[in-house]
Tab-separated table of C-alpha atoms and ligand atoms in Angstrom:
chain	number	residue	atom	x	y	z
A	6	UNK	CA	112.657	32.490	158.464
A	7	UNK	CA	114.543	35.673	159.606
A	8	UNK	CA	113.044	39.033	158.143
A	9	UNK	CA	115.174	41.313	159.906
A	10	UNK	CA	118.849	40.845	161.068
A	11	UNK	CA	120.839	43.567	162.248
A	12	UNK	CA	124.796	43.071	163.433
A	13	UNK	CA	127.271	45.299	165.226
A	14	UNK	CA	124.961	48.232	164.322
A	15	UNK	CA	126.227	51.718	165.931
A	16	UNK	CA	125.519	55.279	166.092
A	17	UNK	CA	126.736	57.945	167.229
A	18	UNK	CA	125.407	61.762	167.274
A	19	UNK	CA	127.655	64.628	167.172
A	20	UNK	CA	126.544	67.170	169.749
A	21	UNK	CA	129.426	69.419	169.986
A	22	UNK	CA	133.028	67.796	171.098
A	23	UNK	CA	131.326	65.444	173.515
A	24	UNK	CA	129.874	62.079	171.919
A	25	UNK	CA	128.954	58.302	173.216
A	26	UNK	CA	127.396	56.173	170.863
A	27	UNK	CA	123.360	56.177	171.000
A	28	UNK	CA	123.636	52.841	169.525
A	29	UNK	CA	126.274	50.702	170.210
A	30	UNK	CA	127.240	47.041	168.268
A	31	UNK	CA	123.758	46.305	168.585
A	32	UNK	CA	122.959	42.582	167.125
A	33	UNK	CA	119.320	40.890	167.169
A	34	UNK	CA	116.939	39.615	164.466
A	35	UNK	CA	113.412	39.536	163.886
A	36	UNK	CA	111.741	36.350	162.018
A	37	UNK	CA	108.902	36.349	160.239
A	38	UNK	CA	105.762	36.848	162.154
A	39	UNK	CA	107.271	37.007	165.033
A	40	UNK	CA	108.133	39.899	167.461
A	41	UNK	CA	111.164	41.862	169.010
A	42	UNK	CA	110.535	43.705	172.128
A	43	UNK	CA	113.126	46.257	172.818
A	44	UNK	CA	113.190	47.519	176.271
A	45	UNK	CA	115.445	49.503	178.423
A	46	UNK	CA	115.347	53.238	180.004
A	47	UNK	CA	115.086	55.963	179.213
A	48	UNK	CA	118.083	57.028	176.828
A	49	UNK	CA	118.893	53.493	176.115
A	50	UNK	CA	118.745	53.998	172.066
A	51	UNK	CA	116.000	52.710	171.151
A	52	UNK	CA	113.855	54.822	169.055
A	53	UNK	CA	117.012	55.609	167.320
A	54	UNK	CA	117.707	51.306	166.792
A	55	UNK	CA	113.860	51.861	165.039
A	56	UNK	CA	115.107	54.446	163.199
A	57	UNK	CA	118.463	52.936	161.766
A	58	UNK	CA	116.261	49.728	161.159
A	59	UNK	CA	113.772	51.878	159.202
A	60	UNK	CA	116.436	53.876	157.352
A	61	UNK	CA	115.132	57.301	158.728
A	62	UNK	CA	119.011	57.792	160.080
A	63	UNK	CA	121.747	56.165	158.544
A	64	UNK	CA	124.172	54.138	160.580
A	65	UNK	CA	127.628	54.452	160.993
A	66	UNK	CA	128.877	51.047	160.711
A	67	UNK	CA	127.254	47.503	160.983
A	68	UNK	CA	124.849	45.547	158.688
A	69	UNK	CA	121.587	45.246	158.723
A	70	UNK	CA	119.952	42.323	156.236
A	71	UNK	CA	116.412	42.480	155.289
A	72	UNK	CA	114.766	39.969	153.308
A	73	UNK	CA	118.368	38.379	152.945
A	74	UNK	CA	119.246	42.118	151.341
A	75	UNK	CA	122.160	44.700	152.671
A	76	UNK	CA	119.467	47.294	153.122
A	77	UNK	CA	121.963	49.962	153.916
A	78	UNK	CA	122.889	49.578	150.302
A	79	UNK	CA	119.667	49.893	148.951
A	80	UNK	CA	119.276	53.006	146.512
A	81	UNK	CA	116.119	53.971	144.324
A	82	UNK	CA	113.484	51.818	143.089
A	83	UNK	CA	114.828	49.269	146.029
A	84	UNK	CA	114.498	51.498	148.703
A	85	UNK	CA	111.154	52.657	148.198
A	86	UNK	CA	109.947	49.123	147.936
A	87	UNK	CA	111.184	48.508	151.171
A	88	UNK	CA	109.705	51.857	152.187
A	89	UNK	CA	106.429	50.026	151.760
A	90	UNK	CA	107.616	47.030	152.925
A	91	UNK	CA	108.531	48.425	156.487
A	92	UNK	CA	106.387	50.378	158.412
A	93	UNK	CA	106.030	52.443	161.670
A	94	UNK	CA	103.662	53.466	164.813
A	95	UNK	CA	104.743	56.531	166.841
A	96	UNK	CA	104.249	56.879	170.773
A	97	UNK	CA	101.808	60.085	170.087
A	98	UNK	CA	98.844	59.799	166.949
A	99	UNK	CA	97.773	63.190	168.214
A	100	UNK	CA	101.500	64.563	166.427
A	101	UNK	CA	101.193	61.397	163.995
A	102	UNK	CA	98.208	62.510	161.867
A	103	UNK	CA	98.513	65.373	159.980
A	104	UNK	CA	95.681	67.811	162.096
A	105	UNK	CA	94.718	69.016	158.776
A	106	UNK	CA	94.226	65.933	156.900
A	107	UNK	CA	90.411	64.257	156.930
A	108	UNK	CA	91.270	60.146	158.410
A	109	UNK	CA	90.328	59.058	154.843
A	110	UNK	CA	93.469	60.981	153.553
A	111	UNK	CA	95.259	59.940	156.200
A	112	UNK	CA	95.102	56.663	155.805
A	113	UNK	CA	95.371	56.101	151.976
A	114	UNK	CA	98.174	58.597	152.041
A	115	UNK	CA	100.981	55.822	152.156
A	116	UNK	CA	98.803	54.220	148.338
A	117	UNK	CA	98.849	57.595	147.379
A	118	UNK	CA	103.072	58.177	147.613
A	119	UNK	CA	103.770	54.516	146.570
A	120	UNK	CA	101.345	54.961	143.546
A	121	UNK	CA	99.781	51.831	145.009
A	122	UNK	CA	95.588	52.309	144.393
A	123	UNK	CA	94.299	54.732	141.747
A	124	UNK	CA	92.846	58.155	143.321
A	125	UNK	CA	89.225	57.209	142.901
A	126	UNK	CA	89.588	53.931	145.174
A	127	UNK	CA	91.574	55.517	147.978
A	128	UNK	CA	88.481	56.210	149.630
A	129	UNK	CA	87.034	52.956	149.774
A	130	UNK	CA	90.461	51.417	150.036
A	131	UNK	CA	90.554	53.737	153.776
A	132	UNK	CA	86.828	52.903	154.910
A	133	UNK	CA	88.114	49.049	154.010
A	134	UNK	CA	91.455	50.065	156.630
A	135	UNK	CA	89.398	51.598	158.926
A	136	UNK	CA	87.045	48.962	159.554
A	137	UNK	CA	90.471	46.203	159.557
A	138	UNK	CA	91.067	48.111	162.679
A	139	UNK	CA	87.406	48.037	164.131
A	140	UNK	CA	86.786	51.820	163.539
A	141	UNK	CA	83.057	52.985	161.356
A	142	UNK	CA	83.345	54.368	158.532
A	143	UNK	CA	82.013	57.399	159.640
A	144	UNK	CA	84.938	58.745	161.278
A	145	UNK	CA	86.491	58.743	156.933
A	146	UNK	CA	85.747	62.501	156.660
A	147	UNK	CA	86.765	63.724	160.652
A	148	UNK	CA	89.764	65.690	161.539
A	149	UNK	CA	91.916	64.063	164.042
A	150	UNK	CA	91.157	66.695	166.707
A	151	UNK	CA	87.734	64.988	167.156
A	152	UNK	CA	89.416	61.895	167.848
A	153	UNK	CA	89.384	60.311	170.744
A	154	UNK	CA	93.652	58.814	171.935
A	155	UNK	CA	92.385	54.742	171.496
A	156	UNK	CA	90.645	56.199	167.513
A	157	UNK	CA	93.252	58.175	166.239
A	158	UNK	CA	96.366	55.163	167.273
A	159	UNK	CA	93.712	52.731	165.467
A	160	UNK	CA	93.765	55.032	161.985
A	161	UNK	CA	97.321	55.065	162.888
A	162	UNK	CA	97.591	51.732	162.212
A	163	UNK	CA	95.507	51.483	159.251
A	164	UNK	CA	97.921	54.189	157.426
A	165	UNK	CA	100.660	52.022	158.375
A	166	UNK	CA	99.299	48.468	157.681
A	167	UNK	CA	98.122	50.358	153.674
A	168	UNK	CA	100.628	49.268	152.392
A	169	UNK	CA	100.790	45.828	153.484
A	170	UNK	CA	103.590	45.939	155.195
A	171	UNK	CA	105.944	43.104	156.591
A	172	UNK	CA	107.579	44.963	159.597
A	173	UNK	CA	106.128	47.461	161.732
A	174	UNK	CA	108.144	49.297	164.107
A	175	UNK	CA	106.256	50.219	167.211
A	176	UNK	CA	107.872	52.594	169.477
A	177	UNK	CA	105.739	53.026	172.488
A	178	UNK	CA	102.541	52.675	170.645
A	179	UNK	CA	100.126	52.445	173.731
A	180	UNK	CA	102.137	54.972	176.381
A	181	UNK	CA	100.347	57.583	175.738
A	182	UNK	CA	96.673	56.208	175.855
A	183	UNK	CA	94.410	55.150	179.179
A	184	UNK	CA	95.108	51.309	180.197
A	185	UNK	CA	91.439	50.217	179.511
A	186	UNK	CA	92.607	51.586	175.831
A	187	UNK	CA	96.117	50.122	175.989
A	188	UNK	CA	94.931	46.732	176.131
A	189	UNK	CA	92.504	47.001	172.789
A	190	UNK	CA	95.164	47.982	171.233
A	191	UNK	CA	98.004	45.514	171.927
A	192	UNK	CA	94.520	42.829	171.429
A	193	UNK	CA	94.265	44.781	168.027
A	194	UNK	CA	98.070	44.220	167.355
A	195	UNK	CA	98.106	40.872	168.052
A	196	UNK	CA	95.049	39.950	165.596
A	197	UNK	CA	96.851	42.155	162.953
A	198	UNK	CA	100.116	39.880	163.696
A	199	UNK	CA	98.076	36.703	163.657
A	200	UNK	CA	96.158	37.303	160.358
A	201	UNK	CA	99.186	38.487	158.640
A	202	UNK	CA	102.347	37.142	160.072
A	203	UNK	CA	103.818	40.949	160.210
A	204	UNK	CA	106.770	41.188	162.135
A	205	UNK	CA	107.054	43.851	165.004
A	206	UNK	CA	109.982	45.411	166.754
A	207	UNK	CA	108.090	46.781	169.200
A	208	UNK	CA	109.892	49.692	171.411
A	209	UNK	CA	108.446	49.768	175.044
A	210	UNK	CA	109.187	50.500	178.803
A	211	UNK	CA	106.458	48.001	179.853
A	212	UNK	CA	107.814	44.541	180.956
A	213	UNK	CA	104.123	43.885	181.221
A	214	UNK	CA	103.410	44.061	177.715
A	215	UNK	CA	106.744	42.224	176.789
A	216	UNK	CA	105.327	38.851	178.492
A	217	UNK	CA	102.388	39.505	176.533
A	218	UNK	CA	103.390	40.111	172.979
A	219	UNK	CA	107.212	39.432	172.203
A	220	UNK	CA	108.715	36.501	171.539
A	221	UNK	CA	112.063	37.817	172.377
A	222	UNK	CA	113.812	40.253	174.133
A	223	UNK	CA	116.957	42.786	173.581
A	224	UNK	CA	117.530	44.450	177.173
A	225	UNK	CA	119.458	48.111	175.841
A	226	UNK	CA	121.239	50.133	178.614
A	227	UNK	CA	123.206	53.107	177.255
A	228	UNK	CA	123.670	52.395	173.822
A	229	UNK	CA	124.227	48.687	174.237
A	230	UNK	CA	122.175	44.955	174.545
A	231	UNK	CA	122.485	43.627	178.016
A	232	UNK	CA	121.276	41.382	177.449
A	233	UNK	CA	118.920	39.270	174.986
A	234	UNK	CA	116.253	36.327	174.963
A	235	UNK	CA	113.395	34.312	174.230
A	236	UNK	CA	110.785	36.107	176.542
A	237	UNK	CA	109.947	33.296	178.777
A	238	UNK	CA	113.141	32.457	178.761
A	239	UNK	CA	114.805	35.951	180.091
A	240	UNK	CA	111.046	36.221	182.756
A	241	UNK	CA	111.818	33.122	184.333
A	242	UNK	CA	115.780	33.129	184.542
A	243	UNK	CA	117.018	36.763	184.104
A	244	UNK	CA	120.718	36.701	183.701
A	245	UNK	CA	121.608	41.096	184.498
A	246	UNK	CA	120.970	43.004	187.573
A	247	UNK	CA	119.499	45.269	185.552
A	248	UNK	CA	116.957	43.155	183.737
A	249	UNK	CA	116.217	42.383	187.428
A	250	UNK	CA	115.726	45.620	188.027
A	251	UNK	CA	112.971	46.372	185.005
A	252	UNK	CA	110.912	42.926	185.938
A	253	UNK	CA	110.738	43.921	189.098
A	254	UNK	CA	108.926	47.536	188.010
A	255	UNK	CA	106.142	45.747	186.621
A	256	UNK	CA	102.682	46.724	188.613
A	257	UNK	CA	101.111	43.527	190.514
A	258	UNK	CA	98.125	42.305	188.897
A	259	UNK	CA	95.262	42.980	187.915
A	260	UNK	CA	96.881	45.431	185.969
A	261	UNK	CA	99.078	43.162	183.863
A	262	UNK	CA	96.270	40.643	183.977
A	263	UNK	CA	93.682	43.157	181.960
A	264	UNK	CA	96.142	43.769	179.277
B	309	LIG	N1	118.533	63.302	166.453
B	309	LIG	C1	119.262	62.792	167.645
B	309	LIG	N2	120.268	64.019	167.831
B	309	LIG	C2	121.141	63.857	168.583
B	309	LIG	N3	121.266	62.898	169.412
B	309	LIG	C3	120.442	62.065	169.540
B	309	LIG	C4	119.109	61.669	168.445
B	309	LIG	N4	118.466	60.677	168.751
B	309	LIG	C5	118.568	60.551	169.923
B	309	LIG	N5	119.361	61.146	170.243
B	309	LIG	C6	120.331	60.852	171.813
B	309	LIG	O1	120.742	59.207	171.646
B	309	LIG	C7	120.259	58.609	172.668
B	309	LIG	C8	119.737	57.454	172.469
B	309	LIG	O2	118.123	58.372	172.407
B	309	LIG	P1	116.965	57.463	171.693
B	309	LIG	O3	115.946	58.090	171.722
B	309	LIG	O4	117.424	56.622	171.097
B	309	LIG	O5	116.828	56.900	173.334
B	309	LIG	P2	115.184	55.856	173.719
B	309	LIG	O6	116.089	54.714	174.019
B	309	LIG	O7	114.035	55.823	172.385
B	309	LIG	O8	114.625	56.580	175.109
B	309	LIG	P3	113.005	57.025	175.965
B	309	LIG	O9	112.767	55.805	176.316
B	309	LIG	O10	113.390	58.094	176.108
B	309	LIG	O11	112.637	57.268	174.477
B	309	LIG	C9	119.768	59.768	173.459
B	309	LIG	O12	120.999	60.055	174.525
B	309	LIG	C10	119.398	60.686	172.896
B	309	LIG	O13	119.747	62.262	173.276
B	310	LIG	MG1	112.529	56.375	172.723
């Protein structure tokens, strides 16, 4: 079943007079329980696409259908319900978690915001969420500054999972982590998908990761999708010179094998 259907989506940011679209006539679908990777060079429009899909940025034109409903026209209670159902994980867990908030509060905050859990039970829920991402409950009362990058990203994942979303936009979620920790976090994301059937829109520069976790791939260049295919098809038979360049930049084994 299709969870997310994006059709001819465009967005131009106007800085001064000169402007070219950040996202230009972009179309793709994400199936339930599946992962679509968005790849491409810096400035290609990957993060903007993720933000448009989450309604964090308003599109200029195009259609976004989520669970069969027109996302761009959602208002009020329907929009709030969408905000529970779609979450985001960012590249830098150091800046995505409030440094002055204890880990349990940060993890449970979406539950509080959406009124999904009585106050008195928030800490217990946070403990269960930490456990589900492989973090010990001894971290509950700590502040983000004393956690490692990998621990923080796990906490950010726990926070994203708190509302039991069906879509998570992951924007370079392991790019800031050590290679050994990257593999662990990727495996956690894969386990979560297996267990919960969550869909990922997965933004990355790393084609080795794409091969490991994506069902399909959209290659972006200057705001446009220049190639879009099932992962195995794209790797076996890239159609665009640009895609071949990206593929040729994949580091040789053993790094790819370790992930
Ligand atoms: N809030 C904004 N205001 C103005 N311009 C923006 C804004 N966000 C993105 N842009 C511009 O839109 C284009 C696409 O940016 P975007 O961040 O989506 O690229 P990206 O593919 O995620 O790049 P990277 O790999 O570096 O993260 C860029 O030219 C960028 O400068
Ligand atoms: Mg980006």
